[in-house]
Coordinates of C-alpha atoms in Angstrom, one line a residue:
M6 CA 4.0 -6.4 1.2
L7 CA 3.3 -10.3 0.4
Y8 CA -0.1 -10.6 3.6
G9 CA 1.9 -14.5 4.0
F10 CA 1.3 -15.2 0.6
D11 CA 3.5 -17.9 -0.2
T12 CA 5.1 -17.4 -3.5
H13 CA 6.7 -20.2 -4.5
E14 CA 3.3 -21.7 -4.2
L15 CA 1.8 -18.6 -6.4
F16 CA 4.1 -19.5 -9.1
R17 CA 3.9 -23.2 -9.9
R18 CA 1.0 -23.1 -10.8
P19 CA -0.3 -20.5 -13.8
L20 CA -2.8 -17.6 -12.5
P21 CA -6.3 -17.7 -12.9
H22 CA -7.7 -16.5 -16.0
A23 CA -8.9 -13.8 -14.3
L24 CA -5.4 -12.6 -12.6
T25 CA -3.3 -13.2 -16.5
T26 CA -5.3 -11.3 -18.3
A27 CA -6.6 -8.8 -15.6
E28 CA -4.5 -5.7 -17.3
S29 CA -2.7 -7.3 -20.5
P30 CA -4.6 -4.9 -23.9
D31 CA -4.0 -8.0 -26.6
R32 CA -6.6 -10.2 -24.2
E33 CA -9.4 -11.0 -23.9
P34 CA -10.5 -8.7 -20.5
A35 CA -10.7 -9.8 -17.2
F36 CA -13.9 -11.1 -15.8
D37 CA -15.9 -12.1 -18.7
R38 CA -18.8 -12.2 -17.3
H39 CA -19.2 -8.7 -16.3
R40 CA -17.0 -7.2 -18.8
S41 CA -20.7 -6.4 -20.7
R42 CA -21.9 -4.9 -17.0
S43 CA -18.4 -3.4 -17.1
K44 CA -18.5 -1.3 -19.8
R45 CA -21.7 0.0 -19.6
Q46 CA -20.3 1.1 -16.0
Q47 CA -17.8 2.8 -17.7
L48 CA -20.7 5.3 -19.5
L49 CA -22.6 6.1 -16.3
S50 CA -23.0 9.4 -15.1
A51 CA -21.8 11.1 -12.0
G52 CA -26.1 10.6 -11.3
E53 CA -26.4 7.1 -12.0
L54 CA -22.7 5.8 -9.8
G55 CA -24.8 7.3 -7.4
L56 CA -23.0 9.9 -7.0
N57 CA -23.7 13.7 -7.8
H58 CA -21.9 17.0 -7.6
E59 CA -24.2 18.6 -5.6
G60 CA -25.6 16.2 -3.5
Q61 CA -24.9 15.0 0.5
R62 CA -23.7 10.8 -0.8
D63 CA -21.2 13.0 -3.1
T64 CA -20.0 15.5 -1.0
G65 CA -19.4 11.8 2.0
L66 CA -17.4 10.2 -0.4
L67 CA -15.4 12.7 -1.2
D68 CA -14.9 13.7 2.9
A69 CA -12.3 12.2 4.2
S70 CA -14.1 11.4 7.2
Y71 CA -14.2 7.9 9.3
P72 CA -17.5 5.8 9.4
A73 CA -19.8 6.9 12.3
S74 CA -20.6 3.5 12.5
P75 CA -20.5 -0.7 10.4
E76 CA -22.9 0.1 8.5
G77 CA -21.2 3.2 7.6
A78 CA -18.5 1.4 6.5
I79 CA -20.2 -1.3 3.7
D80 CA -21.7 1.9 2.3
T81 CA -18.7 3.7 1.8
V82 CA -15.9 1.2 0.5
G83 CA -18.5 0.0 -1.9
Q84 CA -19.3 3.0 -3.8
L85 CA -15.5 3.3 -3.4
W86 CA -14.6 1.1 -4.6
R87 CA -17.5 1.7 -7.9
A88 CA -16.3 5.1 -8.1
D89 CA -12.6 4.0 -9.0
L90 CA -13.6 1.3 -10.9
N91 CA -15.3 3.9 -12.9
R92 CA -12.8 6.3 -13.1
Y93 CA -14.6 9.2 -11.3
E94 CA -12.1 12.1 -11.7
P95 CA -12.5 14.0 -9.0
L96 CA -12.5 11.4 -6.6
L97 CA -9.0 9.6 -8.3
Q98 CA -7.9 13.2 -8.2
A99 CA -8.9 14.6 -4.7
E100 CA -6.4 15.4 -2.0
P101 CA -5.1 13.5 1.3
S102 CA -7.0 15.1 4.6
E103 CA -4.6 16.3 7.2
P104 CA -7.8 15.8 9.7
A105 CA -8.3 12.9 9.4
W106 CA -6.1 11.5 10.5
N107 CA -5.7 12.6 13.4
E108 CA -9.3 11.8 13.5
A109 CA -9.2 8.3 12.3
S110 CA -6.6 7.6 15.0
L111 CA -8.0 9.0 17.8
R112 CA -11.7 6.6 17.7
W113 CA -10.2 4.0 17.0
L114 CA -8.4 4.9 19.9
V115 CA -10.9 5.5 22.4
A116 CA -13.7 3.1 20.2
P117 CA -16.4 1.2 22.5
E118 CA -16.9 -2.6 21.8
P119 CA -17.0 -3.7 18.2
A120 CA -19.9 -4.2 16.1
V121 CA -21.6 -5.7 13.4
P122 CA -24.5 -4.7 12.1
P123 CA -27.5 -6.9 12.4
Q124 CA -28.3 -9.9 10.8
R125 CA -30.5 -9.1 7.6
R126 CA -32.7 -10.6 6.2
D127 CA -31.6 -10.1 2.0
G128 CA -28.6 -10.6 0.8
M129 CA -26.6 -14.3 0.3
R130 CA -26.0 -16.4 3.2
V131 CA -22.6 -15.9 3.4
G132 CA -19.8 -18.5 5.8
F133 CA -16.5 -19.0 5.6
G134 CA -15.9 -20.1 2.5
D135 CA -16.6 -16.9 0.7
V136 CA -14.1 -15.7 3.9
A137 CA -11.8 -17.9 2.2
A138 CA -12.4 -17.1 -1.5
V139 CA -11.6 -14.1 -1.3
K140 CA -8.8 -14.5 1.1
T141 CA -7.3 -16.4 -1.4
T142 CA -7.9 -13.9 -3.7
A143 CA -6.6 -11.1 -2.4
D144 CA -3.2 -12.7 -1.4
M145 CA -2.9 -13.1 -5.1
F146 CA -3.5 -9.6 -6.3
A147 CA -1.1 -9.0 -3.5
E148 CA 1.4 -11.0 -4.9
L149 CA 1.1 -9.3 -8.6
D150 CA 1.5 -6.1 -7.0
D151 CA 4.8 -7.0 -4.5
R152 CA 6.0 -8.4 -7.9
F153 CA 4.7 -5.6 -10.8
G154 CA 3.8 -2.4 -8.2
G155 CA 0.7 -1.2 -7.5
D156 CA -0.9 0.9 -10.7
H157 CA -0.4 -3.2 -12.9
A158 CA -3.2 -4.8 -11.2
R159 CA -5.1 -2.1 -9.2
H160 CA -7.7 -1.4 -11.7
A161 CA -8.4 -5.6 -11.8
T162 CA -8.5 -5.7 -7.5
V163 CA -11.0 -2.6 -7.4
Q164 CA -13.1 -5.0 -9.8
Y165 CA -13.1 -7.6 -7.9
L166 CA -13.6 -6.2 -4.7
S167 CA -16.3 -4.2 -6.5
T168 CA -18.1 -7.0 -7.8
E169 CA -17.9 -9.8 -5.6
V170 CA -17.0 -8.6 -2.4
T171 CA -19.9 -5.9 -2.5
P172 CA -23.0 -8.3 -1.8
L173 CA -20.7 -10.9 0.5
L174 CA -21.1 -7.2 3.4
R175 CA -24.5 -6.5 2.4
G176 CA -25.1 -10.5 2.8
Q177 CA -27.0 -12.2 5.1
Y178 CA -24.6 -13.7 7.8
T179 CA -23.8 -14.7 11.4
E180 CA -21.5 -13.0 14.4
Q181 CA -18.6 -15.6 14.1
V182 CA -18.8 -15.2 10.1
G183 CA -19.0 -11.4 9.8
R184 CA -15.9 -10.4 12.1
A185 CA -13.9 -13.0 9.8
L186 CA -15.3 -11.4 6.7
F187 CA -14.3 -7.8 7.7
S188 CA -11.6 -8.6 9.1
T189 CA -10.7 -10.1 5.1
V190 CA -12.4 -7.3 4.1
A191 CA -10.1 -5.1 6.0
E192 CA -6.9 -6.1 4.9
A193 CA -8.0 -6.2 1.3
T194 CA -9.0 -3.5 0.9
L195 CA -5.9 -2.4 2.4
L196 CA -3.9 -3.8 0.2
A197 CA -6.3 -1.0 -2.1
G198 CA -5.4 1.2 -0.4
W199 CA -1.6 0.5 -0.1
M200 CA -1.7 0.3 -4.6
S201 CA -3.4 3.6 -4.9
Y202 CA -0.8 5.0 -2.7
D203 CA 1.8 3.5 -4.8
A204 CA 0.4 4.8 -8.0
C205 CA -0.4 7.9 -5.9
R206 CA -3.7 8.8 -6.1
H207 CA -3.2 10.4 -2.4
G208 CA -6.5 11.4 -1.6
L209 CA -8.3 8.1 -2.5
A210 CA -5.7 5.7 -1.1
Q211 CA -6.0 8.0 2.6
R212 CA -9.9 6.9 1.9
Y213 CA -9.2 3.3 1.2
F214 CA -7.1 3.3 4.7
L215 CA -9.9 4.9 6.8
Q216 CA -12.5 2.0 5.3
A217 CA -10.6 -0.6 6.1
L218 CA -9.3 0.7 9.1
R219 CA -13.8 1.2 10.3
L220 CA -13.5 -2.7 9.1
A221 CA -10.9 -4.2 11.4
Q222 CA -12.4 -2.2 15.0
D223 CA -15.5 -3.8 14.0
A224 CA -14.0 -7.1 13.3
N225 CA -11.7 -6.7 17.0
D226 CA -8.6 -7.6 14.9
R227 CA -6.3 -4.9 16.9
R228 CA -3.4 -6.1 15.2
L229 CA -4.6 -5.5 11.9
A230 CA -6.2 -2.2 12.7
G231 CA -2.8 -1.3 13.5
S232 CA -1.2 -1.8 10.7
I233 CA -3.3 0.1 9.2
L234 CA -2.2 3.4 10.9
S235 CA 1.3 2.2 10.1
A236 CA 0.5 1.4 6.4
M237 CA -0.9 5.7 6.9
S238 CA 2.1 7.1 8.9
H239 CA 4.3 5.0 6.2
Q240 CA 2.2 7.2 2.9
A241 CA 2.0 11.0 5.4
T242 CA 6.2 10.5 5.5
F243 CA 5.9 10.4 1.5
L244 CA 4.2 13.3 1.3
G245 CA 6.2 15.2 4.2
R246 CA 3.8 15.2 6.8
Y247 CA 5.8 14.0 9.3
T248 CA 4.5 15.1 12.5
Q249 CA 1.1 13.3 11.7
A250 CA 3.4 10.4 10.8
A251 CA 5.2 10.0 14.1
T252 CA 2.0 10.3 15.5
L253 CA -0.2 7.8 13.7
A254 CA 2.6 5.2 14.5
R255 CA 2.6 5.9 17.9
A256 CA -1.0 6.0 17.8
A257 CA -0.6 2.1 16.2
L258 CA 1.9 0.8 19.0
M259 CA 0.0 2.4 22.0
G260 CA -3.8 0.6 20.0
I261 CA -2.1 -2.9 19.5
S262 CA 0.0 -3.0 23.7
P263 CA -2.2 -5.3 25.3
V264 CA -2.1 -8.1 22.2
A265 CA 1.6 -6.5 19.9
T266 CA 3.7 -8.9 19.1
P267 CA 7.3 -8.0 18.3
T268 CA 7.4 -7.9 14.4
L269 CA 4.2 -5.2 14.4
R270 CA 6.0 -3.7 17.5
A271 CA 9.6 -3.7 15.4
Q272 CA 7.7 -2.1 12.0
F273 CA 5.7 0.5 14.5
H274 CA 8.9 1.9 15.5
A275 CA 10.4 1.8 12.3
M276 CA 7.4 4.2 10.5
E277 CA 8.2 6.3 13.4
A278 CA 11.4 6.7 13.2
R279 CA 10.9 6.8 9.3
A280 CA 8.8 10.4 10.4
L281 CA 11.6 11.6 12.8
A282 CA 14.6 10.9 10.2
R283 CA 12.3 13.3 8.1
T284 CA 12.4 15.6 10.9
G285 CA 16.2 15.7 11.4
D286 CA 15.4 14.5 15.1
V287 CA 18.4 12.2 15.1
R288 CA 18.8 10.9 18.8
A289 CA 14.4 10.1 18.8
C290 CA 15.2 8.6 15.2
E291 CA 18.3 6.3 15.8
A292 CA 15.9 5.4 19.3
A293 CA 13.0 4.4 17.7
L294 CA 15.0 2.5 15.6
G295 CA 16.9 0.8 18.4
A296 CA 14.1 -0.4 20.1
A297 CA 12.8 -1.7 17.0
T298 CA 15.7 -3.7 16.4
H299 CA 15.2 -5.6 19.6
A300 CA 11.8 -6.1 19.8
L301 CA 12.8 -7.5 16.5
A302 CA 15.8 -9.9 17.7
S303 CA 13.0 -11.3 20.3
R304 CA 9.9 -12.8 17.6
N305 CA 8.2 -15.8 17.0
S306 CA 7.4 -16.4 13.8
D307 CA 4.8 -19.0 15.2
D308 CA 2.7 -16.2 17.0
E309 CA 2.5 -13.4 14.6
P310 CA 0.4 -12.6 12.5
E311 CA 0.9 -14.2 8.5
W312 CA 0.7 -10.7 6.7
I313 CA 3.4 -9.1 9.0
S314 CA 5.9 -12.2 8.4
Y315 CA 7.4 -9.8 4.6
F316 CA 9.5 -7.8 8.3
D317 CA 12.4 -9.7 8.9
E318 CA 16.2 -7.6 9.1
A319 CA 16.4 -7.0 5.8
E320 CA 13.5 -4.7 5.8
L321 CA 13.9 -3.3 9.6
A322 CA 17.6 -2.9 7.5
A323 CA 16.2 -1.1 4.5
E324 CA 14.1 1.2 6.7
A325 CA 17.1 2.1 8.6
A326 CA 19.6 2.9 5.1
H327 CA 16.3 5.4 4.6
C328 CA 16.4 6.6 7.9
F329 CA 20.3 7.3 7.8
R330 CA 19.9 8.4 4.6
D331 CA 17.4 11.4 5.3
V332 CA 19.7 12.4 8.4
N333 CA 22.8 12.6 6.0
S334 CA 24.8 9.8 7.8
A335 CA 26.2 8.5 4.0
R336 CA 28.0 5.9 5.4
K337 CA 25.8 4.3 7.7
A338 CA 22.8 4.8 5.3
V339 CA 24.9 1.9 2.8
L340 CA 26.1 0.1 5.4
H341 CA 22.0 -0.4 6.2
A342 CA 20.9 -0.1 2.4
E343 CA 24.1 -3.4 1.8
N344 CA 22.0 -5.6 4.1
A345 CA 18.6 -4.7 2.9
M346 CA 17.8 -7.0 0.0
S347 CA 15.5 -9.5 0.3
G348 CA 16.1 -11.4 -3.5
S349 CA 12.0 -12.0 -3.3
H350 CA 10.5 -9.0 -2.8
V351 CA 11.1 -6.6 -6.6
R352 CA 9.4 -3.2 -5.8
S353 CA 11.5 -3.3 -1.9
D354 CA 14.6 -4.1 -3.7
F355 CA 14.6 -1.5 -6.0
F356 CA 14.2 1.3 -3.0
A357 CA 16.6 0.0 -1.7
T358 CA 18.9 -0.2 -4.3
M359 CA 17.8 3.4 -5.2
V360 CA 18.6 4.4 -1.4
L361 CA 21.7 2.5 -1.6
A362 CA 22.4 4.4 -4.9
D363 CA 21.8 7.9 -2.8
A364 CA 23.9 7.2 0.3
H365 CA 26.7 6.8 -2.5
L366 CA 25.6 9.7 -4.4
R367 CA 26.3 11.9 -0.6
A368 CA 29.4 9.8 0.5
G369 CA 30.8 11.5 -2.7
D370 CA 31.5 8.5 -4.6
V371 CA 29.7 9.0 -8.1
E372 CA 30.6 5.9 -9.9
E373 CA 29.3 3.8 -7.2
A374 CA 25.4 6.0 -7.2
C375 CA 25.9 5.1 -10.6
R376 CA 26.6 1.2 -11.0
V377 CA 24.2 0.7 -8.1
A378 CA 21.3 3.0 -9.9
L379 CA 21.6 1.0 -12.7
D380 CA 20.9 -2.3 -11.0
A381 CA 18.1 -0.1 -10.2
L382 CA 17.0 0.5 -13.6
D383 CA 17.0 -3.6 -14.2
L384 CA 15.1 -4.8 -11.7
G385 CA 12.7 -1.7 -11.8
E386 CA 12.1 -2.2 -15.3
Q387 CA 8.8 -4.7 -14.9
L388 CA 7.4 -2.2 -12.4
K389 CA 4.4 0.1 -12.5
S390 CA 4.3 2.6 -9.7
A391 CA 4.7 6.1 -9.5
R392 CA 6.2 5.6 -6.3
C393 CA 9.4 4.6 -7.9
V394 CA 9.4 7.2 -10.1
S395 CA 9.1 9.3 -7.8
Y396 CA 12.4 7.9 -6.2
L397 CA 14.5 7.8 -9.5
T398 CA 13.2 11.3 -9.4
E399 CA 14.9 12.9 -6.0
F400 CA 18.0 10.7 -7.5
R401 CA 18.1 12.4 -10.7
R402 CA 17.6 15.7 -9.1
N403 CA 21.0 14.6 -6.5
L404 CA 22.8 13.7 -9.9
A405 CA 22.1 16.7 -11.4
G406 CA 23.7 18.4 -8.1
V407 CA 27.2 16.9 -8.8
G408 CA 27.7 17.9 -12.6
T409 CA 27.5 15.8 -15.5
S410 CA 30.9 14.0 -15.5
K411 CA 32.0 11.2 -17.6
D412 CA 30.8 8.1 -15.1
V413 CA 27.6 10.6 -15.3
Q414 CA 27.5 10.7 -19.3
L415 CA 27.7 6.9 -19.2
F416 CA 25.6 6.4 -17.2
T417 CA 23.3 8.3 -18.2
D418 CA 23.7 7.0 -21.8
Q419 CA 23.1 4.0 -20.6
V420 CA 19.4 4.3 -18.8
R421 CA 18.1 6.8 -21.1
E422 CA 15.0 3.4 -22.4
H423 CA 14.4 2.1 -19.2
R424 CA 11.1 2.4 -18.6
L425 CA 11.7 4.2 -15.4
W426 CA 13.9 7.1 -16.5
I427 CA 11.4 7.8 -19.4
A428 CA 8.5 7.7 -16.3
S429 CA 10.9 10.2 -14.7
D430 CA 12.0 13.2 -17.8
E431 CA 8.6 14.5 -16.9
R432 CA 8.9 15.2 -13.2
V433 CA 12.7 16.0 -13.4
G434 CA 11.9 19.2 -15.3
A435 CA 9.3 20.4 -13.6

């Protein structure tokens, strides 16, 4: 996802030093002025982090629950960032909670009027310039995520949020600034959730999504809140929780109804279709895809949030390709996947290319499946994404089912040194 960032503008100029060095082991670490602090934090105990295996705060962090107040969201998201930054293993290894999806969607739908914390008398003064700085920085991290995968700059993103954004949330601001700040931080926390999801840190990702939803609620940004529910739906489908995934997508549609835009409706219908395809309900899946297509055809780019601008005909074609592959309509999957390449979103194009390869395989065209999969691996050589490894693992297992033909042997010889192929070896053998 690009969240509306202009990629051409980004790559016309060098990235800030903090970003270009963020994940490079042979260069000076990012955020130099926090280096000594970060090194000290890595040695802190759970108790020093504000975490205690036997204490209430630790339990609250590991429990996936929807914050009861904006103050609760500020406290919890700050604690999540800090624990994540310090690689707190109980959090990194946490499992997602099925009840949390239902609780979050229901509480958001029936929530009273949004609220921001009472004005503080301590902390730094926060203005719209500070909010703009967070937005710009998060946009650049979003571009890195899209181009190199969630595991590339995830740690640097969380470091920025923990060290730079936490003081803003705990600062002094007017209600107007507070709502803008909450909306921007919700979007940045959504990005941290997507990155964690892409790294298959699913329990952590879910917790970020939950905090982002609460912040969006108190920012009175219902469009963004709906998009966060849609992200939860996407993750639930990936994890095999198809009923919850469909429910989350429908909750997103219902919750933003008064302020819905065509592109948002299209994206939420597409998420519903993805979940329904996995359940095998072909008719309902096709109905949801039809609704998505109809909605997207009426969009007006001037009325859309900038962060949904990535969702276009190619993205919808990619979602349709997933759906038809999952309901075993291989030829339809091929047709849609061939129209799903954006040419600019590397990871999305990798997913679409792998779906195209899998669709050719299911249609019985092994040679073409191998050729397309090779293209995907070449495209994904720079990606650090556990989700990409999962797509490749699924393809390899399906490929193993057709036997070791000449085409298969040639393909495996060509790809055995690719990074994602090597990363998938252990999963295929599992």
